[in-house]
Amino acid sequence: MVVRVNKMNKRVVLILGVCLAGAAANGRPGVAAQKAPPSRAEPAGACRLIPAAAIREAQGAKLIATRPSRVEHGGFVMSRCYFKAEPAVKSISLEVTRASAAAPGYALQARWTRAFSGKKKAEEEGEEALRHAMPVAGLGKAAYWIGKGPVGALYVLGNHAYLRLSLGGSASRKEKVASARGLLQIALRRLQQTKTASR
């Protein structure tokens, strides 16, 4: 039974990730995500937003490597980082999504709103993606834990980006939400600092 629940919740998180990433294609079929070259004027990537010491405190594990990636898709830029820890089960994954320079100012907020206001539609279609969205107070402009049980991810909307963080390990949902909340507070603060410095 536990295995079935975990598989279901991984699907829950995956569905929402696909919804958020797929919405960026602006309804154009066949638009593939492309790797985008880094820009000097661009804010720091996801791997620079969470320090090793914070991961060690939150996960009780040593950070041994980071694996960054970056894609540009449908007017949005997604910076991702896999923080590989020892033991590997304690690794974490962070994704930072920003509107591209060419996108209108309201694009990021509109995309977030579309994703999280789709709860009723998701339920009507039998999807689990947003049915178990749990609001998390006091983090960014809005935040939700998506998942049921310990398998899930924390999404937060900041001033210039929204972030998604998932944690490995066997901690309870309550513990993971608390740990993810602390790590995302650090990430949001660093993100704001890089935004201010780039002006």
CSV table of C-alpha atoms in Angstrom, one decimal:
chain,number,residue,atom,x,y,z
A,1,MET,CA,0.0,0.0,0.0
A,2,VAL,CA,2.8,2.4,0.8
A,3,VAL,CA,4.5,1.8,-2.5
A,4,ARG,CA,1.2,2.6,-4.3
A,5,VAL,CA,0.8,5.8,-2.4
A,6,ASN,CA,4.3,6.9,-3.1
A,7,LYS,CA,3.9,6.2,-6.8
A,8,MET,CA,0.7,8.1,-6.9
A,9,ASN,CA,2.2,11.1,-5.2
A,10,LYS,CA,5.2,11.2,-7.6
A,11,ARG,CA,2.7,11.3,-10.4
A,12,VAL,CA,0.9,14.2,-8.6
A,13,VAL,CA,4.0,16.3,-8.5
A,14,LEU,CA,5.0,15.3,-12.0
A,15,ILE,CA,1.5,16.4,-13.4
A,16,LEU,CA,1.8,19.8,-11.8
A,17,GLY,CA,5.4,20.2,-13.1
A,18,VAL,CA,4.1,19.3,-16.6
A,19,CYS,CA,1.2,21.8,-16.3
A,20,LEU,CA,3.6,24.6,-15.3
A,21,ALA,CA,6.2,23.8,-17.9
A,22,GLY,CA,3.7,23.1,-20.7
A,23,ALA,CA,1.7,26.3,-20.1
A,24,ALA,CA,4.7,28.2,-21.3
A,25,ALA,CA,4.3,27.0,-24.9
A,26,ASN,CA,1.4,29.5,-25.4
A,27,GLY,CA,-0.7,26.8,-26.9
A,28,ARG,CA,1.7,26.2,-29.8
A,29,PRO,CA,2.0,22.4,-30.5
A,30,GLY,CA,5.4,21.1,-31.4
A,31,VAL,CA,7.4,23.8,-29.6
A,32,ALA,CA,10.4,22.0,-28.0
A,33,ALA,CA,12.3,23.3,-25.0
A,34,GLN,CA,15.8,24.5,-26.0
A,35,LYS,CA,18.9,25.0,-24.0
A,36,ALA,CA,19.7,28.7,-23.7
A,37,PRO,CA,23.1,30.2,-23.4
A,38,PRO,CA,23.8,32.0,-20.1
A,39,SER,CA,23.7,35.8,-20.1
A,40,ARG,CA,26.0,38.1,-18.1
A,41,ALA,CA,23.1,40.2,-17.1
A,42,GLU,CA,21.0,37.3,-15.9
A,43,PRO,CA,20.5,36.6,-12.2
A,44,ALA,CA,22.3,33.7,-10.5
A,45,GLY,CA,21.3,30.2,-11.5
A,46,ALA,CA,19.5,27.8,-9.2
A,47,CYS,CA,22.7,26.1,-7.9
A,48,ARG,CA,23.8,29.4,-6.3
A,49,LEU,CA,20.7,30.0,-4.3
A,50,ILE,CA,21.0,27.4,-1.6
A,51,PRO,CA,24.4,27.0,0.3
A,52,ALA,CA,25.8,23.7,1.3
A,53,ALA,CA,25.6,24.6,5.0
A,54,ALA,CA,21.8,25.1,4.7
A,55,ILE,CA,21.4,21.7,3.0
A,56,ARG,CA,23.5,20.0,5.7
A,57,GLU,CA,21.3,21.5,8.4
A,58,ALA,CA,18.0,20.8,6.7
A,59,GLN,CA,18.8,17.3,5.4
A,60,GLY,CA,21.5,16.1,7.8
A,61,ALA,CA,23.6,15.2,4.7
A,62,LYS,CA,26.7,16.5,3.0
A,63,LEU,CA,26.5,18.2,-0.4
A,64,ILE,CA,28.9,16.5,-2.7
A,65,ALA,CA,28.0,18.0,-6.2
A,66,THR,CA,25.6,20.2,-8.0
A,67,ARG,CA,24.2,19.5,-11.5
A,68,PRO,CA,22.8,22.7,-13.1
A,69,SER,CA,20.7,22.9,-16.3
A,70,ARG,CA,18.8,25.7,-18.0
A,71,VAL,CA,16.1,25.7,-20.6
A,72,GLU,CA,14.2,28.5,-22.3
A,73,HIS,CA,10.6,27.6,-23.4
A,74,GLY,CA,7.7,29.7,-24.5
A,75,GLY,CA,8.8,33.0,-23.0
A,76,PHE,CA,10.1,31.5,-19.8
A,77,VAL,CA,13.5,30.6,-18.6
A,78,MET,CA,13.9,27.7,-16.2
A,79,SER,CA,17.1,27.3,-14.2
A,80,ARG,CA,17.3,23.9,-12.4
A,81,CYS,CA,19.8,22.4,-10.0
A,82,TYR,CA,20.1,18.9,-8.6
A,83,PHE,CA,22.0,19.1,-5.3
A,84,LYS,CA,23.5,15.7,-4.9
A,85,ALA,CA,24.0,14.7,-1.3
A,86,GLU,CA,25.6,11.9,0.6
A,87,PRO,CA,23.6,9.7,1.2
A,88,ALA,CA,22.0,10.2,-2.2
A,89,VAL,CA,18.5,9.7,-0.8
A,90,LYS,CA,18.9,13.0,0.9
A,91,SER,CA,19.5,14.9,-2.4
A,92,ILE,CA,17.3,17.9,-3.3
A,93,SER,CA,16.1,19.5,-6.5
A,94,LEU,CA,15.4,23.2,-7.1
A,95,GLU,CA,13.8,24.8,-10.1
A,96,VAL,CA,13.6,28.6,-10.7
A,97,THR,CA,11.2,29.9,-13.4
A,98,ARG,CA,11.4,33.5,-14.6
A,99,ALA,CA,9.7,35.3,-17.5
A,100,SER,CA,12.1,36.0,-20.3
A,101,ALA,CA,13.1,39.6,-21.1
A,102,ALA,CA,10.7,39.7,-24.0
A,103,ALA,CA,7.7,38.5,-22.0
A,104,PRO,CA,5.1,41.0,-20.7
A,105,GLY,CA,5.4,42.1,-17.1
A,106,TYR,CA,2.3,40.1,-16.0
A,107,ALA,CA,3.4,36.8,-17.6
A,108,LEU,CA,4.8,35.2,-14.5
A,109,GLN,CA,1.9,36.0,-12.2
A,110,ALA,CA,-0.5,34.9,-15.0
A,111,ARG,CA,1.2,31.6,-15.3
A,112,TRP,CA,1.1,31.0,-11.6
A,113,THR,CA,-2.5,31.9,-11.4
A,114,ARG,CA,-3.4,29.6,-14.2
A,115,ALA,CA,-1.6,26.7,-12.6
A,116,PHE,CA,-3.1,27.1,-9.1
A,117,SER,CA,-6.6,28.2,-10.1
A,118,GLY,CA,-7.1,25.0,-12.1
A,119,LYS,CA,-7.9,23.0,-9.0
A,120,LYS,CA,-11.6,22.6,-9.9
A,121,LYS,CA,-10.9,21.7,-13.5
A,122,ALA,CA,-8.3,19.1,-12.4
A,123,GLU,CA,-10.8,17.5,-10.0
A,124,GLU,CA,-13.5,17.4,-12.7
A,125,GLU,CA,-11.0,15.6,-15.1
A,126,GLY,CA,-10.1,13.1,-12.4
A,127,GLU,CA,-6.5,14.4,-12.1
A,128,GLU,CA,-4.8,14.5,-8.7
A,129,ALA,CA,-2.3,17.3,-9.5
A,130,LEU,CA,-3.9,20.1,-7.4
A,131,ARG,CA,-6.4,18.2,-5.3
A,132,HIS,CA,-3.9,18.0,-2.4
A,133,ALA,CA,-2.5,21.5,-2.7
A,134,MET,CA,-1.7,22.7,0.9
A,135,PRO,CA,-1.2,26.5,1.3
A,136,VAL,CA,2.0,27.4,3.2
A,137,ALA,CA,1.8,30.7,5.1
A,138,GLY,CA,4.5,33.3,5.5
A,139,LEU,CA,6.5,32.3,2.4
A,140,GLY,CA,6.9,34.6,-0.6
A,141,LYS,CA,3.7,36.1,-2.2
A,142,ALA,CA,2.0,32.6,-2.2
A,143,ALA,CA,3.2,29.1,-1.5
A,144,TYR,CA,1.7,25.6,-1.8
A,145,TRP,CA,2.9,22.1,-0.9
A,146,ILE,CA,1.8,19.7,-3.6
A,147,GLY,CA,1.6,16.1,-2.7
A,148,LYS,CA,0.0,13.6,-0.3
A,149,GLY,CA,2.1,12.3,2.5
A,150,PRO,CA,5.9,12.8,2.5
A,151,VAL,CA,6.2,12.7,-1.3
A,152,GLY,CA,5.8,16.2,-2.8
A,153,ALA,CA,7.3,19.6,-3.6
A,154,LEU,CA,7.0,23.1,-2.3
A,155,TYR,CA,6.1,25.8,-4.8
A,156,VAL,CA,6.6,29.5,-3.9
A,157,LEU,CA,5.9,32.7,-5.9
A,158,GLY,CA,8.5,35.4,-5.4
A,159,ASN,CA,8.7,39.0,-6.9
A,160,HIS,CA,10.5,38.0,-10.0
A,161,ALA,CA,10.3,34.2,-10.2
A,162,TYR,CA,8.6,31.2,-8.8
A,163,LEU,CA,10.5,28.3,-7.3
A,164,ARG,CA,9.9,24.6,-6.8
A,165,LEU,CA,11.8,22.5,-4.3
A,166,SER,CA,11.6,18.8,-3.6
A,167,LEU,CA,13.5,17.0,-0.9
A,168,GLY,CA,14.6,13.4,-0.7
A,169,GLY,CA,14.6,11.3,2.4
A,170,SER,CA,12.1,9.6,4.7
A,171,ALA,CA,11.0,12.6,6.8
A,172,SER,CA,7.3,13.2,7.3
A,173,ARG,CA,5.4,15.8,5.3
A,174,LYS,CA,5.4,18.2,8.2
A,175,GLU,CA,9.2,17.9,8.5
A,176,LYS,CA,9.7,18.3,4.8
A,177,VAL,CA,7.5,21.3,4.6
A,178,ALA,CA,9.4,23.0,7.4
A,179,SER,CA,12.8,22.2,5.9
A,180,ALA,CA,11.7,23.2,2.4
A,181,ARG,CA,10.2,26.4,3.7
A,182,GLY,CA,13.5,27.3,5.4
A,183,LEU,CA,15.6,26.5,2.3
A,184,LEU,CA,13.3,28.5,0.0
A,185,GLN,CA,13.4,31.5,2.3
A,186,ILE,CA,17.2,31.5,1.8
A,187,ALA,CA,16.8,31.0,-2.0
A,188,LEU,CA,14.3,33.9,-2.3
A,189,ARG,CA,16.5,36.2,-0.3
A,190,ARG,CA,19.5,35.4,-2.5
A,191,LEU,CA,17.4,35.7,-5.6
A,192,GLN,CA,16.3,39.2,-4.5
A,193,GLN,CA,19.9,40.2,-3.8
A,194,THR,CA,21.0,39.1,-7.3
A,195,LYS,CA,18.1,41.0,-8.9
A,196,THR,CA,19.0,44.2,-7.0
A,197,ALA,CA,22.7,43.8,-7.8
A,198,SER,CA,21.9,43.5,-11.6
A,199,ARG,CA,20.1,46.8,-11.8
